[in-house]
Coordinates of C-alpha atoms and ligand atoms in Angstrom, one line a residue:
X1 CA 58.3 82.6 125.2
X2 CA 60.9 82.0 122.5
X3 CA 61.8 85.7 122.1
X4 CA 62.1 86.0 125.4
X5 CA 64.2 83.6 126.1
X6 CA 66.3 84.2 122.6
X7 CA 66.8 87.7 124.3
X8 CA 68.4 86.1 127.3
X9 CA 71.1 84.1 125.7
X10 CA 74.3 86.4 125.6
X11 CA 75.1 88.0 122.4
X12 CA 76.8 86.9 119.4
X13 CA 79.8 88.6 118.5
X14 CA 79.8 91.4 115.8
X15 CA 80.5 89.5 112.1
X16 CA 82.0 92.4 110.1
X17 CA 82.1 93.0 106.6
X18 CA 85.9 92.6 106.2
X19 CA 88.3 93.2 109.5
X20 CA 91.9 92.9 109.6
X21 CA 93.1 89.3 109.5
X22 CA 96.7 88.5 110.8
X23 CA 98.6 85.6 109.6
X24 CA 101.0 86.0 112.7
X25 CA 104.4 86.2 111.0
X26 CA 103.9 89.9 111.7
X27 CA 104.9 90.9 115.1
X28 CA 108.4 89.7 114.3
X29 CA 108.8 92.4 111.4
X30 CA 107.6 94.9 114.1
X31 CA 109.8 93.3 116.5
X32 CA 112.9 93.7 114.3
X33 CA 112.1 97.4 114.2
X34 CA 112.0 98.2 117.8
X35 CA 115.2 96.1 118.1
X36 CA 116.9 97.8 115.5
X37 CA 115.7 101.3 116.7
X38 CA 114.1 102.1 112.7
X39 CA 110.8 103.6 114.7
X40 CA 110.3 106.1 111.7
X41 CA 108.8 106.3 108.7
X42 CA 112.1 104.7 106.7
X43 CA 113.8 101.3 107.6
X44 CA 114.5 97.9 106.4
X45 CA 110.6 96.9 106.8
X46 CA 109.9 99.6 104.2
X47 CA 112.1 98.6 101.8
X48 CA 111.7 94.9 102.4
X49 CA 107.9 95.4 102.1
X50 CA 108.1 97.2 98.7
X51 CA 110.6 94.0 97.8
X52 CA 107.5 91.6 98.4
X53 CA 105.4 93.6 96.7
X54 CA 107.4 94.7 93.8
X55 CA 108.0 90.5 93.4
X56 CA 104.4 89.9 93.9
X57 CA 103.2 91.8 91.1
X58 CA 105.7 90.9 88.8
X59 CA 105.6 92.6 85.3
X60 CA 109.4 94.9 86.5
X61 CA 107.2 97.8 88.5
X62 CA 108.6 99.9 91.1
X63 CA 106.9 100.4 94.1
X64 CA 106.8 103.3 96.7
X65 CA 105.1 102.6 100.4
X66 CA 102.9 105.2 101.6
X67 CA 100.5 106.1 104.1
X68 CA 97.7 105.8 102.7
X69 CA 96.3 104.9 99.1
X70 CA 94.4 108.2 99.8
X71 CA 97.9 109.8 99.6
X72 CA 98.8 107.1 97.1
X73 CA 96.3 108.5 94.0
X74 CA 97.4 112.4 95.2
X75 CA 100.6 111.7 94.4
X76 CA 99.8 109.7 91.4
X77 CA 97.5 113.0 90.1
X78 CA 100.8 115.2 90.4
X79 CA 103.3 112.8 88.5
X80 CA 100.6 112.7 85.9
X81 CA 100.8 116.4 85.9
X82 CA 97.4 117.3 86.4
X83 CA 97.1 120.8 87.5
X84 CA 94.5 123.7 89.0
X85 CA 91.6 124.2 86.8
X86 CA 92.4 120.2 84.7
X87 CA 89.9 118.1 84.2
X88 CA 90.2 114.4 85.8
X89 CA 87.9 111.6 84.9
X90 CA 86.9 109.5 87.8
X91 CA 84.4 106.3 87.8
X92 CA 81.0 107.3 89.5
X93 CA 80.7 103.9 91.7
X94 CA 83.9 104.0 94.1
X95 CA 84.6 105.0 97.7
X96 CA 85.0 109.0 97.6
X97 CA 88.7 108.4 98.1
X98 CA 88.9 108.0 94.3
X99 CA 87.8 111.6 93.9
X100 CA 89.1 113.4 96.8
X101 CA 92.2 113.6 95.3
X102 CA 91.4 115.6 92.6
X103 CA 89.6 118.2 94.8
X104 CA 93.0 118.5 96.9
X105 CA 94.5 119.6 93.7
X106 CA 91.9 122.1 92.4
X107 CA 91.0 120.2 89.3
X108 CA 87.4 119.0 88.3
X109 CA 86.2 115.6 88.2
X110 CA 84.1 114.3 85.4
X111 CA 82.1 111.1 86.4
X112 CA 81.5 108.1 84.6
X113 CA 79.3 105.3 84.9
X114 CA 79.3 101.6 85.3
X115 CA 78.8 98.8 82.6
X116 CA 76.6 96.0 84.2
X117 CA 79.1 93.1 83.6
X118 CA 82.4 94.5 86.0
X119 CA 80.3 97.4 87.7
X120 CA 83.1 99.2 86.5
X121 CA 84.1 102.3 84.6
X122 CA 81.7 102.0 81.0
X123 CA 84.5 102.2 78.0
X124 CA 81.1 104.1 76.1
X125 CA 80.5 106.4 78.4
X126 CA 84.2 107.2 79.1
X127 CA 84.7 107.9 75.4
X128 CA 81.4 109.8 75.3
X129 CA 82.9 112.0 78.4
X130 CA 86.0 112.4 76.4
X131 CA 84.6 113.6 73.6
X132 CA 82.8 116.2 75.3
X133 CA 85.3 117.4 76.8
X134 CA 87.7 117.9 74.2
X135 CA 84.4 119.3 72.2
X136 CA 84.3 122.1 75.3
X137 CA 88.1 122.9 74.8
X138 CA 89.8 120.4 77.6
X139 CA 91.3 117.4 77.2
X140 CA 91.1 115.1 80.7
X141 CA 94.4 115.0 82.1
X142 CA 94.1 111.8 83.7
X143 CA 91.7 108.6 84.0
X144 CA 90.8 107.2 87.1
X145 CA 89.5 103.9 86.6
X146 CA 88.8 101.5 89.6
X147 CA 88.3 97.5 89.9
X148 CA 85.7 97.6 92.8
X149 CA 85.4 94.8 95.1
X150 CA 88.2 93.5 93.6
X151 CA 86.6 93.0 90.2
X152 CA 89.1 94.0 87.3
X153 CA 87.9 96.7 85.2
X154 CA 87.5 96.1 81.2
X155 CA 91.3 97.0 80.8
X156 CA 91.3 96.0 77.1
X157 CA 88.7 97.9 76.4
X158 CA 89.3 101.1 78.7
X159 CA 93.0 101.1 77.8
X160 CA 92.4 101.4 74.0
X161 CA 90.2 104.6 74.4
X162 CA 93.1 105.8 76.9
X163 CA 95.6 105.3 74.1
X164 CA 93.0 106.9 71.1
X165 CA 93.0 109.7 73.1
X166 CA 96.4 109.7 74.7
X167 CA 95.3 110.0 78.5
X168 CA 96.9 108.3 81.2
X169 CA 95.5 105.5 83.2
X170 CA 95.2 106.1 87.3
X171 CA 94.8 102.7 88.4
X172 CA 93.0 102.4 91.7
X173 CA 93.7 99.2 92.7
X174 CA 92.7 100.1 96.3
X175 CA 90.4 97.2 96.4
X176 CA 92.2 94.7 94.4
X177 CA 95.4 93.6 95.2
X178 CA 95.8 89.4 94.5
X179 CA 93.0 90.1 91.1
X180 CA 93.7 89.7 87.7
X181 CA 93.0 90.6 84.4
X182 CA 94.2 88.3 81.5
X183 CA 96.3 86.9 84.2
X184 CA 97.9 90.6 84.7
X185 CA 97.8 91.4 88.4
X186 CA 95.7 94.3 89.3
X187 CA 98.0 97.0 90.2
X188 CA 100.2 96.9 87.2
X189 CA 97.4 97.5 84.4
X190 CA 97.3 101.6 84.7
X191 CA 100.4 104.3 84.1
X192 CA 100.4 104.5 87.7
X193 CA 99.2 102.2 90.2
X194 CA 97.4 102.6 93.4
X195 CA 96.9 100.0 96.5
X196 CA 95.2 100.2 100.3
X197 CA 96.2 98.4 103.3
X198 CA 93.9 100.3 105.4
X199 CA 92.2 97.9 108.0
X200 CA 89.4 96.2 105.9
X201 CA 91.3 96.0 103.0
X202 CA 92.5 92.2 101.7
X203 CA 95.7 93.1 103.1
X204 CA 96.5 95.6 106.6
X205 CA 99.4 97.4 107.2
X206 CA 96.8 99.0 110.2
X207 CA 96.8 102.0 107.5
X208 CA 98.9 102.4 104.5
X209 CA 99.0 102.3 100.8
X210 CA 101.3 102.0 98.1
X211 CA 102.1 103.4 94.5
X212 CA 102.9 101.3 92.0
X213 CA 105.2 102.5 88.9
X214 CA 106.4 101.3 85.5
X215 CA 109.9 103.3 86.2
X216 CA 112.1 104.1 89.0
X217 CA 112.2 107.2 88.1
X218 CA 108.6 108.1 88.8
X219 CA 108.8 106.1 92.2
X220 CA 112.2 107.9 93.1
X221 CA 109.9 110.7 92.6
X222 CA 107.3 109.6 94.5
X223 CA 109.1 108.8 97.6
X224 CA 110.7 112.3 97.1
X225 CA 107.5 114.2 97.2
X226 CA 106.4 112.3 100.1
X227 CA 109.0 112.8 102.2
X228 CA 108.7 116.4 102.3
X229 CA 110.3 116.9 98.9
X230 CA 114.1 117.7 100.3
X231 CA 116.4 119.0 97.9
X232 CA 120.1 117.4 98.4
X233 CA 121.6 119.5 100.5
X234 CA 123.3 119.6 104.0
X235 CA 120.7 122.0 105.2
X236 CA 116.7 122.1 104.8
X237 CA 115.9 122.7 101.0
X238 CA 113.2 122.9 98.7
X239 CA 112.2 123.7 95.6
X240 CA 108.9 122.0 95.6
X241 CA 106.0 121.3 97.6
X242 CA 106.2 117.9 99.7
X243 CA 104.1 116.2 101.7
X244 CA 104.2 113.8 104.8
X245 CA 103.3 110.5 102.7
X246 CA 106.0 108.1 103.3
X247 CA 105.1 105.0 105.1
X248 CA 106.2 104.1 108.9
X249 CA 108.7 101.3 109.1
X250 CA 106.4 99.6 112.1
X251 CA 103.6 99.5 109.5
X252 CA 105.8 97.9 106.9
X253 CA 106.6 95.0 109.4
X254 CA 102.9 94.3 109.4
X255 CA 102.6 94.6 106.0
X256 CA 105.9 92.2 105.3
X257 CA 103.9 89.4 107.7
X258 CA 101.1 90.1 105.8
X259 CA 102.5 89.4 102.3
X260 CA 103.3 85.7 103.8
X261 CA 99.3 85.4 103.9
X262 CA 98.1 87.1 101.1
X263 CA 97.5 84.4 98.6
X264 CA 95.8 82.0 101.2
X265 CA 93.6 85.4 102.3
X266 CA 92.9 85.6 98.4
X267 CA 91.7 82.2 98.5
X268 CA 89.6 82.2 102.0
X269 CA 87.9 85.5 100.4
X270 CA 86.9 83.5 97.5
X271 CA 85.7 80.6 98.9
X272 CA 83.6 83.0 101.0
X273 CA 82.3 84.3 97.9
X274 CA 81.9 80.6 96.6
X275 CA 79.6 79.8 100.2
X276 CA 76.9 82.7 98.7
X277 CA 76.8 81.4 95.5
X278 CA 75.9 78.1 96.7
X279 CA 73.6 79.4 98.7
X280 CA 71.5 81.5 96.3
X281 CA 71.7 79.4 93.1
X282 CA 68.4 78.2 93.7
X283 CA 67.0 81.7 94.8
X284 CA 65.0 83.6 92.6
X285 CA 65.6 87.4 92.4
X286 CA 69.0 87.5 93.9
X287 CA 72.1 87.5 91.7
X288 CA 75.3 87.2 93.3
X289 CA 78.3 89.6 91.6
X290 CA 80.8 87.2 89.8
X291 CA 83.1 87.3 87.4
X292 CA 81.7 88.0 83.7
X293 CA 84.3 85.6 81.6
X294 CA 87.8 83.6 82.4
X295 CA 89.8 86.9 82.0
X296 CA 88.5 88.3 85.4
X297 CA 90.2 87.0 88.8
X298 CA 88.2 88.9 91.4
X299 CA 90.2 88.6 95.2
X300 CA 86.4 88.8 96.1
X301 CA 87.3 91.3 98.2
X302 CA 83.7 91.8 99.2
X303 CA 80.9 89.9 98.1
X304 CA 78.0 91.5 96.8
X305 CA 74.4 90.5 95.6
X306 CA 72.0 92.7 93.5
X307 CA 68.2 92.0 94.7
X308 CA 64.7 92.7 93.2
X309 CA 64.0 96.1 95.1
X310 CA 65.1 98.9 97.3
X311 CA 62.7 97.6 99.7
X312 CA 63.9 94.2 99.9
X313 CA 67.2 95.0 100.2
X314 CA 66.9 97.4 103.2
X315 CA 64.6 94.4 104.7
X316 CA 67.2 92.1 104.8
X317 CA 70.3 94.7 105.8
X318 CA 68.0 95.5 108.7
X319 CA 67.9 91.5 109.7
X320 CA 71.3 91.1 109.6
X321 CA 71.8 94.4 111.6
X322 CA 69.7 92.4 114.0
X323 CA 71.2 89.5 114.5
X324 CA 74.9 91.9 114.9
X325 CA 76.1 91.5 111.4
X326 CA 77.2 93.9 109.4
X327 CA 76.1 94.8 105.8
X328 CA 76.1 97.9 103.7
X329 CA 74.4 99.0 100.5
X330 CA 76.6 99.1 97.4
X331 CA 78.8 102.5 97.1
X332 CA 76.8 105.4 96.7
X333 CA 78.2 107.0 93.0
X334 CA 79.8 110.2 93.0
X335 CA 77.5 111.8 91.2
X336 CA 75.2 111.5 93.9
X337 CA 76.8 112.5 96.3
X338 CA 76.0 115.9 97.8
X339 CA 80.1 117.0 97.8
X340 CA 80.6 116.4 94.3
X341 CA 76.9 116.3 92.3
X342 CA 77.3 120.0 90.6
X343 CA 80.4 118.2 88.7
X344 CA 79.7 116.7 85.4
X345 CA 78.6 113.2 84.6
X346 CA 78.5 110.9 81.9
X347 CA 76.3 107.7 81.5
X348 CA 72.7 106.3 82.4
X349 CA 71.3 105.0 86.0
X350 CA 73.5 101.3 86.4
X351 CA 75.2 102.5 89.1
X352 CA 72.5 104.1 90.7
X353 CA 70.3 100.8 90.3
X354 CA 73.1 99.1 91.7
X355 CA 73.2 101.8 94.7
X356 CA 69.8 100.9 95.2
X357 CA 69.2 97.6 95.3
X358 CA 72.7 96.1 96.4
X359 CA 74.6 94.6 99.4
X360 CA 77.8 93.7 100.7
X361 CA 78.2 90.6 102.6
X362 CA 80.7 89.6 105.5
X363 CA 83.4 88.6 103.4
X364 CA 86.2 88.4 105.9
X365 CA 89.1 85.8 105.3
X366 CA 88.7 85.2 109.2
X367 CA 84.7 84.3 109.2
X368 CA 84.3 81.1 111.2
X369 CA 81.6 78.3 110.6
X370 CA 79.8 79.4 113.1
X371 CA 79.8 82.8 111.2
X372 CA 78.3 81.0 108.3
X373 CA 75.8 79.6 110.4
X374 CA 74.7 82.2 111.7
X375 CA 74.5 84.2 108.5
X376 CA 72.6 81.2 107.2
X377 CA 70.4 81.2 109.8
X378 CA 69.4 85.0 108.9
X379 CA 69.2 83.9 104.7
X380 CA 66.6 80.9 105.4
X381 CA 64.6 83.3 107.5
X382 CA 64.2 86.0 105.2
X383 CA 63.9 83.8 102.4
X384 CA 61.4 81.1 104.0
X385 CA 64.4 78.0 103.7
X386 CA 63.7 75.3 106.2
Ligands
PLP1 C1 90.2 102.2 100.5 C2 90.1 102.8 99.2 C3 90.9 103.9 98.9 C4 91.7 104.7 99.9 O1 92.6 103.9 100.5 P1 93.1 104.4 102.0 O2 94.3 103.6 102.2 O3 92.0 104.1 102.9 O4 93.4 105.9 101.9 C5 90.8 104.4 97.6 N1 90.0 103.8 96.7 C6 89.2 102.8 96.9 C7 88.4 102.2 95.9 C8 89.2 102.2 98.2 O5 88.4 101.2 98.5

């Protein structure tokens, strides 16, 4: 009788994982543009939007708005000169659009694993993938290290081998914008910085990304690359390849109203992340992904936990799914990954344990009580609460 008449009731709204979250200062950015006619991927919005950012992130970087932080780490690859045929090391456990970019330019990625503190890149097994390397007569060009779910990466640590060995740092700070390391803002920590505003990301531009630069020179070059790479002249000239990277000026207005909200975002994300570590402090054989030690500042982008099996894990995923709320298993590595597993690899199984036996959590700066509620509901089931 129950079910039946639980199948009746109308149905809950989907709770996502993360969806875009307005603070609605936006539309009058947007607004501005259609007024002022700067419909196009250049404007005041663009240049006012790498302003905020630029001040955000303090520490005198230069940053170029693009379309995507896809388009973002490509450009980042070619203004750190890698090439056909170079070799690019790339942590394993990251969204594929880490690696892509080093497939768009003909070069090889060599994975590395996780360390089990930060789930990010291991500093022993990025030396150890180093030395190989250089051992098999190639030096990596570049290093793309990622702070995953908004958890900084060991940038101490990754940064010295970077310097032994004289390779640049490709920060992917996709994930991560409104995190810190050491009280350095994620985003400023590689040679070259990369950030997303696609539409789960902490921050939504609708799609976009940015790059971030320790010189104006490099972001001049940027910007010049992505706008089709147009020599100064009164006609159509090139002497390079460009590409169609630059952001839209309608985007930027979102992202300008979106840069009023960021730091409260940041905050509701972590107090999300705060409500699961409540609630599974007193259970056994789930461990909630926080930050090792004071130097970390996670945005929390996503929450994760880590459970006891495979099995369990899928058990609860499927509940949620049940009850319309989204989860997903941790990123599947690279290595795994049918598109890039003939490339090399460098470290033990962490990340694939993690692949295994994690979850992401509705994290959403935008999840109500009633989302909470409803997600409890779901926990106490599965885990016999009353
Ligand atoms: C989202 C994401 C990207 C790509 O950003 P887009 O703006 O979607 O192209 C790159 N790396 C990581 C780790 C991401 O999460």
């Amino acid at each position: 009788m129950l079910y039946i008449c639980k199948k009746i009731q109308p149905v809950d709204n989907k709770i996502w994982l993360s969806s875009p979250h307005l603070g609605g200062g936006e539309q009058k950015y947007v607004q501005e543009a259609f007024d002022s006619n700067w419909v196009a991927p250049l404007g005041p919005n663009v240049n006012g939007f790498e302003e905020d950012l630029g001040k955000y992130l303090q520490d005198n970087v230069f940053v170029g708005a693009l379309s995507s932080g896809t388009a973002a780490l490509h450009l980042g690859l070619i203004l750190l000169g890698v090439e056909r045929g170079d070799e690019v090391i790339c942590q394993s456990m990251t969204f594929s659009a880490s690696a892509n970019p080093i497939m768009y330019l003909g070069a090889t990625p060599v994975f590395v694993d996780s360390e089990s503190d930060t789930w990010n890149m291991c500093p022993v097994s990025l030396e150890e993938a180093i030395k190989d390397c250089i051992v098999k007569g190639k030096k990596p060009k570049a290093i793309i290290a990622v702070h995953l779910y908004g958890m900084p990466f060991k940038a101490y640590e990754i940064r010295e081998i970077a310097d032994k060995y004289e390779i640049p740092i490709l920060e992917d700070a996709a994930e991560a914008l409104g995190s810190t390391y050491k009280g350095q803002k994620c985003g400023t920590i590689g040679d070259i910085g990369v950030l997303s505003f696609n539409g789960n990301k902490i921050i939504t531009t609708s799609g976009g990304g940015a790059i971030v630069t320790r010189s104006k020179e490099l972001k001049d070059k940027a910007v010049f690359l992505s706008t089709q790479a147009r020599d100064n002249a009164p006609h159509y000239q090139h002497s390079e390849v460009g590409y169609n990277y630059r952001m839209s000026n309608i985007c930027a207005g979102i992202g300008r109203g979106q840069m009023e909200v960021l730091d409260h975002h940041v905050g509701l994300r972590r107090a999300m992340h705060s409500f699961y570590e409540t609630y599974f402090k007193n259970i056994e054989n789930v461990i909630v992904f926080s930050e090792p030690r004071d130097d970390f500042y996670s945005n929390h982008w996503l929450s994760c936990i880590v459970m006891d099996s495979y099995e369990s894990r899928e058990k609860l995923r499927l509940l949620l799914e049940s009850e319309n709320i989204e989860s997903r298993p941790l990123w599947k590595p690279m290595h795994l990954q049918p598109v890039f597993e003939m490339f090399p690899y460098y470290g033990g199984n962490i990340s694939e344990t993690l692949f295994q036996k994690g979850l992401c959590l509705p994290s959403g700066s935008n999840l109500s009580e009633r989302d909470k509620e409803r997600i409890t509901a779901v926990f106490n089931d599965f885990f016999r609460v009353s």
